[in-house]
Short mmCIF file of C-alpha atoms in Angstrom, two decimals:
data_model
loop_
_atom_site.label_atom_id
_atom_site.label_comp_id
_atom_site.label_asym_id
_atom_site.label_seq_id
_atom_site.Cartn_x
_atom_site.Cartn_y
_atom_site.Cartn_z
CA MET A 1 67.60 76.25 105.92
CA LEU A 2 69.63 74.45 103.75
CA GLY A 3 70.84 71.18 105.76
CA LEU A 4 74.17 70.69 106.65
CA GLY A 5 75.22 67.81 103.72
CA ILE A 6 74.26 70.52 101.33
CA LEU A 7 76.15 73.63 102.30
CA TYR A 8 79.34 71.47 102.48
CA TYR A 9 78.71 70.07 98.70
CA CYS A 10 78.21 73.43 97.61
CA HIS A 11 81.61 74.94 99.89
CA HIS A 12 83.24 72.14 97.88
CA ILE A 13 81.86 72.78 94.46
CA MET A 14 83.04 75.94 94.88
CA GLN A 15 86.72 75.15 96.63
CA ASP A 16 87.65 72.98 93.67
CA ALA A 17 86.47 75.69 91.60
CA LEU A 18 88.73 78.43 93.25
CA LYS A 19 91.24 75.88 93.08
CA LYS A 20 91.23 76.19 89.38
CA ILE A 21 91.65 80.29 89.16
CA PHE A 22 95.22 79.93 91.48
CA GLN A 23 96.60 77.04 89.67
CA LYS A 24 96.31 79.29 86.70
CA TYR A 25 97.42 81.85 88.25
CA PRO A 26 100.55 80.71 89.96
CA GLN A 27 102.19 82.32 93.40
CA THR A 28 105.36 84.44 91.11
CA GLU A 29 102.12 85.89 88.86
CA ALA A 30 99.89 86.73 91.87
CA PRO A 31 102.18 86.64 95.43
CA PHE A 32 99.34 89.15 96.79
CA MET A 33 96.56 87.23 95.82
CA HIS A 34 97.98 83.62 97.03
CA GLU A 35 99.29 85.89 100.18
CA GLN A 36 95.71 87.42 100.93
CA LEU A 37 93.91 83.69 100.32
CA ALA A 38 96.50 81.74 102.84
CA GLU A 39 95.89 84.75 105.58
CA TRP A 40 92.17 84.81 104.93
CA SER A 41 91.52 81.67 104.79
CA VAL A 42 92.46 80.93 108.29
CA SER A 43 91.57 84.07 110.32
CA ARG A 44 87.89 84.81 108.33
CA PRO A 45 87.68 87.98 109.17
CA LEU A 46 84.49 89.10 107.00
CA THR A 47 82.15 85.96 108.31
CA GLY A 48 78.71 86.38 108.24
CA LEU A 49 78.70 90.09 106.32
CA ARG A 50 76.57 90.19 103.48
CA VAL A 51 78.95 91.94 100.46
CA VAL A 52 78.34 93.07 96.65
CA HIS A 53 81.43 92.99 94.50
CA HIS A 54 81.15 95.44 91.83
CA VAL A 55 83.85 95.76 89.89
CA PRO A 56 84.74 94.23 85.94
CA VAL A 57 84.30 90.33 85.75
CA VAL A 58 87.34 89.17 83.95
CA THR A 59 89.17 86.42 84.68
CA ASN A 60 91.54 87.56 87.17
CA THR A 61 89.16 89.41 88.98
CA LEU A 62 87.86 85.98 90.36
CA LEU A 63 91.47 85.49 92.22
CA LYS A 64 90.23 88.44 94.34
CA ILE A 65 86.58 86.88 94.74
CA ALA A 66 87.55 84.19 95.31
CA CYS A 67 89.81 85.94 98.79
CA LEU A 68 87.04 87.28 99.83
CA ILE A 69 84.48 83.74 99.92
CA ALA A 70 87.80 82.74 101.69
CA ALA A 71 87.71 85.65 104.73
CA GLY A 72 84.06 84.02 105.19
CA ALA A 73 82.03 87.37 102.85
CA ASP A 74 78.40 85.91 101.45
CA ILE A 75 79.07 87.41 98.49
CA THR A 76 76.63 88.96 95.60
CA VAL A 77 79.12 90.13 92.37
CA THR A 78 77.84 92.39 89.89
CA ASN A 79 79.60 94.20 86.68
CA PRO A 80 79.71 98.12 85.67
CA THR A 81 78.34 96.82 82.50
CA GLU A 82 78.57 100.46 81.39
CA PHE A 83 82.17 100.86 80.35
CA CYS A 84 82.60 96.99 79.97
CA HIS A 85 80.74 93.89 79.51
CA ALA A 86 81.51 90.52 81.72
CA HIS A 87 83.78 88.14 80.29
CA PRO A 88 81.48 84.88 79.94
CA HIS A 89 84.60 82.91 80.76
CA ALA A 90 84.50 84.39 83.79
CA VAL A 91 80.78 83.94 84.60
CA SER A 92 81.15 80.69 83.67
CA SER A 93 83.44 80.40 86.51
CA LEU A 94 81.06 82.18 88.96
CA LYS A 95 78.46 79.98 88.10
CA GLU A 96 80.26 76.46 88.37
CA ALA A 97 81.55 77.63 92.05
CA LYS A 98 78.07 77.79 92.87
CA ILE A 99 78.70 82.03 93.77
CA ARG A 100 76.14 84.46 93.57
CA TYR A 101 76.18 86.10 89.70
CA VAL A 102 73.81 89.46 89.12
CA GLU A 103 73.46 90.40 85.81
CA ASP A 104 71.33 93.84 86.69
CA ILE A 105 72.17 95.66 89.40
CA HIS A 106 68.81 97.15 89.36
CA ALA A 107 67.37 93.72 90.97
CA LEU A 108 69.69 94.04 93.93
CA ALA A 109 66.96 96.82 94.88
CA GLY A 110 65.47 96.21 98.06
CA GLU A 111 68.20 94.05 99.38
CA SER A 112 70.31 95.02 102.39
CA PHE A 113 74.45 94.96 102.48
CA ASP A 114 77.18 95.13 104.85
CA LEU A 115 80.23 96.69 102.75
CA TYR A 116 80.47 97.81 98.85
CA PHE A 117 83.25 96.70 96.70
CA ASP A 118 82.52 99.61 94.10
CA CYS A 119 83.39 100.88 91.08
CA GLY A 120 82.41 104.22 89.71
CA ALA A 121 80.35 104.82 92.66
CA GLN A 122 77.45 102.57 91.24
CA LEU A 123 76.39 100.50 94.28
CA TYR A 124 75.75 103.45 96.14
CA GLN A 125 73.84 105.27 93.37
CA PHE A 126 71.15 102.51 92.18
CA LEU A 127 71.06 100.99 96.15
CA GLY A 128 71.54 103.73 98.11
CA ARG A 129 74.13 103.02 101.54
CA PRO A 130 75.83 99.85 103.13
CA LYS A 131 75.04 99.43 105.92
CA ILE A 132 79.33 99.68 106.75
CA GLY A 133 81.01 101.25 104.35
CA ALA A 134 81.96 101.30 101.18
CA ILE A 135 85.49 100.72 99.27
CA GLU A 136 86.00 102.99 96.12
CA LEU A 137 88.10 101.96 93.24
CA THR A 138 88.14 104.75 90.27
CA GLY A 139 88.77 107.70 89.91
CA SER A 140 85.12 108.98 89.05
CA GLY A 141 83.67 106.85 91.46
CA ASP A 142 86.08 108.84 94.42
CA GLN A 143 85.21 112.19 92.66
CA PHE A 144 81.49 111.46 92.87
CA TYR A 145 81.78 110.13 97.03
CA ARG A 146 83.29 113.21 97.47
CA GLN A 147 81.01 115.35 96.53
CA GLN A 148 78.28 113.46 98.27
CA PRO A 149 76.78 114.02 101.71
CA LEU A 150 77.60 111.04 102.88
CA ASN A 151 76.00 109.45 106.07
CA PHE A 152 78.61 106.59 106.13
CA PRO A 153 82.63 105.76 105.41
CA VAL A 154 84.09 105.01 102.65
CA ILE A 155 87.69 103.95 101.98
CA SER A 156 89.20 105.20 98.27
CA VAL A 157 92.48 103.10 97.13
CA ASP A 158 92.27 105.62 93.71
CA ARG A 159 94.61 107.90 95.28
CA THR A 160 97.86 105.38 96.07
CA MET A 161 100.66 104.45 94.18
CA THR A 162 99.35 100.83 94.19
CA LYS A 163 96.56 101.93 91.66
CA GLN A 164 98.86 103.66 89.57
CA LEU A 165 100.92 99.69 89.14
CA GLU A 166 98.39 98.93 87.35
CA THR A 167 97.19 102.32 85.85
CA VAL A 168 100.20 103.90 84.78
CA PHE A 169 102.41 100.38 83.74
CA GLY A 170 99.60 98.02 83.60
CA CYS A 171 98.32 100.60 81.09
CA ALA A 172 101.08 100.88 79.43
CA GLU A 173 101.19 96.93 78.16
CA SER A 174 97.58 96.26 77.91
CA SER A 175 96.57 99.22 75.64
CA HIS A 176 99.28 99.17 73.10
CA LEU A 177 98.45 94.94 73.40
CA ALA A 178 94.54 95.70 72.59
CA LEU A 179 95.63 98.45 69.64
CA VAL A 180 97.25 95.66 67.55
CA GLN A 181 94.22 93.17 68.55
CA LEU A 182 92.12 95.84 67.36
CA THR A 183 93.60 97.24 64.38
CA GLY A 184 96.61 94.95 62.99
CA ILE A 185 98.98 98.81 63.30
CA ASN A 186 102.36 98.36 63.40
CA LEU A 187 102.88 100.72 66.70
CA ALA A 188 106.46 101.41 65.91
CA GLU A 189 104.77 103.35 62.31
CA THR A 190 102.64 105.65 64.66
CA SER A 191 102.32 108.69 66.00
CA TRP A 192 100.15 109.61 69.08
CA ILE A 193 98.29 112.55 70.66
CA ILE A 194 96.85 111.24 74.54
CA PHE A 195 94.19 113.50 75.62
CA GLY A 196 94.90 114.38 79.43
CA PHE A 197 97.86 113.51 81.64
CA GLY A 198 96.39 111.84 84.15
CA LYS A 199 97.08 107.94 85.31
CA ILE A 200 96.13 106.44 82.69
CA GLY A 201 97.23 109.10 80.12
CA ARG A 202 101.35 108.69 82.06
CA GLY A 203 100.49 104.88 81.48
CA LEU A 204 100.47 105.75 77.07
CA ALA A 205 103.01 108.29 77.79
CA TYR A 206 105.54 105.58 78.89
CA PHE A 207 104.57 102.94 76.24
CA CYS A 208 105.22 105.65 73.87
CA THR A 209 108.62 106.50 75.10
CA GLN A 210 110.03 103.31 76.14
CA ASN A 211 108.87 102.24 73.15
CA LYS A 212 110.40 105.30 70.91
CA VAL A 213 106.74 106.25 69.61
CA PRO A 214 106.46 109.78 69.33
CA VAL A 215 103.53 111.12 71.84
CA ALA A 216 102.58 114.90 72.72
CA VAL A 217 99.84 115.46 75.33
CA VAL A 218 96.91 117.51 75.69
CA ASP A 219 96.08 118.89 79.12
CA PRO A 220 94.33 121.90 80.85
CA SER A 221 96.81 122.04 83.45
CA GLU A 222 99.75 123.33 83.53
CA GLN A 223 101.32 120.92 86.27
CA GLN A 224 99.92 117.88 84.51
CA ARG A 225 102.03 119.48 81.38
CA ASN A 226 105.37 120.31 82.95
CA LEU A 227 105.45 117.36 84.56
CA ALA A 228 105.24 115.85 81.23
CA GLN A 229 107.38 118.29 79.83
CA LYS A 230 110.23 116.68 82.75
CA LEU A 231 109.62 113.24 81.00
CA GLY A 232 111.03 115.24 77.79
CA ILE A 233 107.01 114.35 76.40
CA LYS A 234 106.22 117.66 74.36
CA THR A 235 102.37 118.96 75.48
CA ILE A 236 100.14 121.13 74.01
CA ASP A 237 97.44 123.54 75.86
CA PRO A 238 93.67 122.04 74.92
CA GLN A 239 93.30 126.02 74.02
CA ASP A 240 96.08 126.37 71.80
CA PHE A 241 93.47 125.45 68.90
CA SER A 242 96.42 126.43 66.13
CA GLU A 243 98.97 123.87 67.99
CA LEU A 244 96.48 120.86 68.14
CA GLU A 245 95.18 121.33 64.32
CA ARG A 246 99.34 120.93 63.49
CA ALA A 247 100.15 118.16 66.07
CA LEU A 248 96.79 115.86 64.69
CA ILE A 249 97.91 116.70 61.35
CA GLU A 250 101.20 114.96 62.21
CA ALA A 251 99.26 112.55 64.39
CA ASN A 252 97.45 108.78 63.53
CA VAL A 253 96.97 107.58 66.98
CA VAL A 254 94.56 109.48 69.01
CA VAL A 255 93.57 108.37 72.58
CA THR A 256 91.37 109.81 75.34
CA ALA A 257 92.07 110.01 79.15
CA THR A 258 90.00 113.19 80.94
CA GLY A 259 87.73 111.32 82.91
CA LYS A 260 85.82 113.84 81.53
CA LYS A 261 82.46 112.90 79.26
CA ALA A 262 82.12 114.03 75.92
CA VAL A 263 85.91 116.23 76.03
CA MET A 264 86.07 116.64 72.03
CA ASP A 265 82.84 118.56 71.88
CA ASP A 266 85.06 121.71 71.39
CA TYR A 267 86.98 120.26 68.45
CA PRO A 268 85.89 120.09 63.99
CA HIS A 269 84.96 117.05 63.49
CA SER A 270 86.69 116.75 60.98
CA TRP A 271 90.70 117.24 62.24
CA PHE A 272 90.12 113.35 63.64
CA SER A 273 88.78 111.89 60.06
CA GLY A 274 91.30 108.60 59.40
CA LYS A 275 92.92 108.34 62.53
CA ILE A 276 92.91 105.59 64.90
CA LEU A 277 90.21 106.45 67.94
CA ALA A 278 90.57 104.47 71.28
CA ASN A 279 89.09 105.49 74.67
CA LEU A 280 90.91 104.40 78.22
CA GLY A 281 88.10 106.59 80.61
CA VAL A 282 85.07 105.08 82.33
CA TYR A 283 82.96 107.95 79.80
CA ASP A 284 82.41 108.39 76.45
CA GLU A 285 84.79 111.41 76.46
CA PHE A 286 84.35 111.67 72.34
CA GLY A 287 80.98 112.68 72.85
CA PRO A 288 77.57 112.24 70.68
CA HIS A 289 79.48 113.79 67.71
CA PHE A 290 81.66 110.76 67.07
CA SER A 291 79.54 107.24 66.60
CA ASP A 292 80.79 104.37 68.26
CA ASP A 293 82.18 102.99 64.89
CA GLU A 294 84.23 105.74 64.88
CA VAL A 295 86.09 105.09 67.97
CA LEU A 296 87.49 101.04 69.12
CA ASN A 297 85.33 99.38 70.68
CA HIS A 298 82.57 101.00 70.25
CA LYS A 299 83.73 103.98 72.67
CA MET A 300 84.13 102.14 75.39
CA PRO A 301 88.24 101.46 77.27
CA ILE A 302 89.64 99.27 74.69
CA ASN A 303 91.84 97.47 77.01
CA PHE A 304 88.39 95.49 77.75
CA VAL A 305 88.23 93.83 74.60
CA LEU A 306 91.61 91.97 75.94
CA ASN A 307 90.55 88.41 78.18
CA GLU A 308 92.25 90.63 80.70
CA PRO A 309 92.52 93.85 80.39
CA THR A 310 95.24 94.88 83.02
CA PRO A 311 97.93 91.72 83.48
CA MET A 312 98.10 90.00 86.71
CA LYS A 313 101.46 91.27 87.78
CA TYR A 314 100.14 95.07 87.84
CA ILE A 315 96.35 94.82 89.23
CA ASP A 316 97.50 91.73 91.76
CA PRO A 317 98.52 94.26 94.40
CA GLU A 318 95.69 96.56 93.55
CA PHE A 319 93.28 93.82 94.09
CA TYR A 320 94.93 92.74 97.44
CA ILE A 321 94.43 96.78 98.71
CA HIS A 322 90.99 96.98 98.01
CA ASN A 323 89.82 93.58 99.02
CA LEU A 324 92.40 95.00 102.43
CA ALA A 325 90.45 98.54 103.30
CA ALA A 326 87.61 96.25 104.18
CA LEU A 327 89.47 95.98 107.24
CA MET A 328 89.60 99.58 107.89
CA LEU A 329 85.56 99.93 107.83
CA LEU A 330 85.57 96.62 110.30
CA ASN A 331 88.13 97.38 112.79
CA GLU A 332 88.37 101.66 112.92
CA LYS A 333 86.44 104.06 114.57
CA ILE A 334 86.00 105.80 110.71
CA THR A 335 84.04 108.64 110.63
CA PRO A 336 81.48 109.55 107.88
CA GLY A 337 83.12 110.73 104.04
CA VAL A 338 85.30 109.78 102.23
CA HIS A 339 88.87 108.43 103.27
CA GLY A 340 92.33 108.00 101.90
CA ILE A 341 94.51 104.56 102.52
CA SER A 342 97.27 105.34 104.77
CA SER A 343 101.20 106.26 103.22
CA THR A 344 102.99 103.42 104.98
CA LEU A 345 100.72 100.80 103.70
CA ASP A 346 100.36 101.87 100.39
CA ASN A 347 104.87 102.49 100.11
CA ARG A 348 105.26 99.14 101.72
CA ILE A 349 102.71 97.10 99.18
CA VAL A 350 104.88 99.22 96.37
CA GLU A 351 108.34 98.60 97.58
CA ASN A 352 106.90 94.62 97.73
CA TRP A 353 106.04 94.41 94.55
CA CYS A 354 109.23 95.93 93.38
CA ALA A 355 111.19 93.59 94.91
CA TYR A 356 108.68 90.59 93.57
CA HIS A 357 108.87 91.63 90.26
CA SER A 358 113.01 93.02 90.10
CA PHE A 359 111.42 96.32 88.83
CA PRO A 360 113.44 99.34 88.37
CA VAL A 361 112.41 101.72 91.56
CA ASN A 362 113.81 104.66 89.40
CA ALA A 363 110.96 103.79 86.93
CA ILE A 364 108.67 104.22 90.31
CA ASN A 365 110.39 107.64 91.54
CA ALA A 366 109.78 108.96 87.91
CA TRP A 367 106.47 108.26 86.48
CA LEU A 368 104.35 107.18 89.84
CA HIS A 369 102.63 110.68 91.17
CA LEU A 370 100.37 111.31 93.68
#
């Protein structure tokens, strides 16, 4: 075992490194993370628990990790490399803070952990079940967990309004920044087609409508198409090939956000020739008929080319609720299977976020839907 002096030295180094992170993101920018850090530094609700944190490792994720450490967790950090690369500066900061970072998740096979902070249900798929439970961040992970005969509880934060602050409004901001960074194009001179009108698709459409960019949405769900139409957005049934082909002639930006693999397999490759192609889903939505070089960021989500794939303002409450859900697993008698977040907590977080940032409630009501 380490001596007390060495333990104190390591803790001191870690605290200094983490202080730098919170100086970079002041309370005005990340009020939820600052609040959680203050509370958990005192209550330390995760003391003695071994946890794995498997969320994209970028600079602003370090605040979330810092809160878990302040809570007393013995944390191992990994990165979902299937759809994003860990940010080098963030990895360096973890090492400076003496926080265990494991590049290859498979290297953890055989180890036992109490809690998973999961993304895409990958921790469960690679490492098996946790001792206590898992907290899932994404829609793809939510779906995967719900299809499994689980013998442990999972809390999913995907089906919350809080998550949509990131996927809708955060995506609206980050996706256009990424497109400009990758192409240099003047987005005012573009016309978009968005495949999928889920949370991320709505964010893309929100950007287009706010900036008067012509846009059409392709979605197989009549309910989703009706929702888009109520927001003044043109819609196309993906099985209406003639209408889709006509729309693609006019468009010069095509973005996928369906949450499904290879959705473009149904269409002639020639329809997409000369277009700016981008994916915002976890999977390769363009499929094998498109090379990596034909799609921006080699088919990975385009916002991950940014140092901050989602601006702190929008992901701050999502980080907060993803961490906070661990207390549900610890303090409540939860049966095996997938469970959601209470609407009371969810609504309170969204209301507080709007108040913090003076964000119009009418935009929340129009664009966020469970």
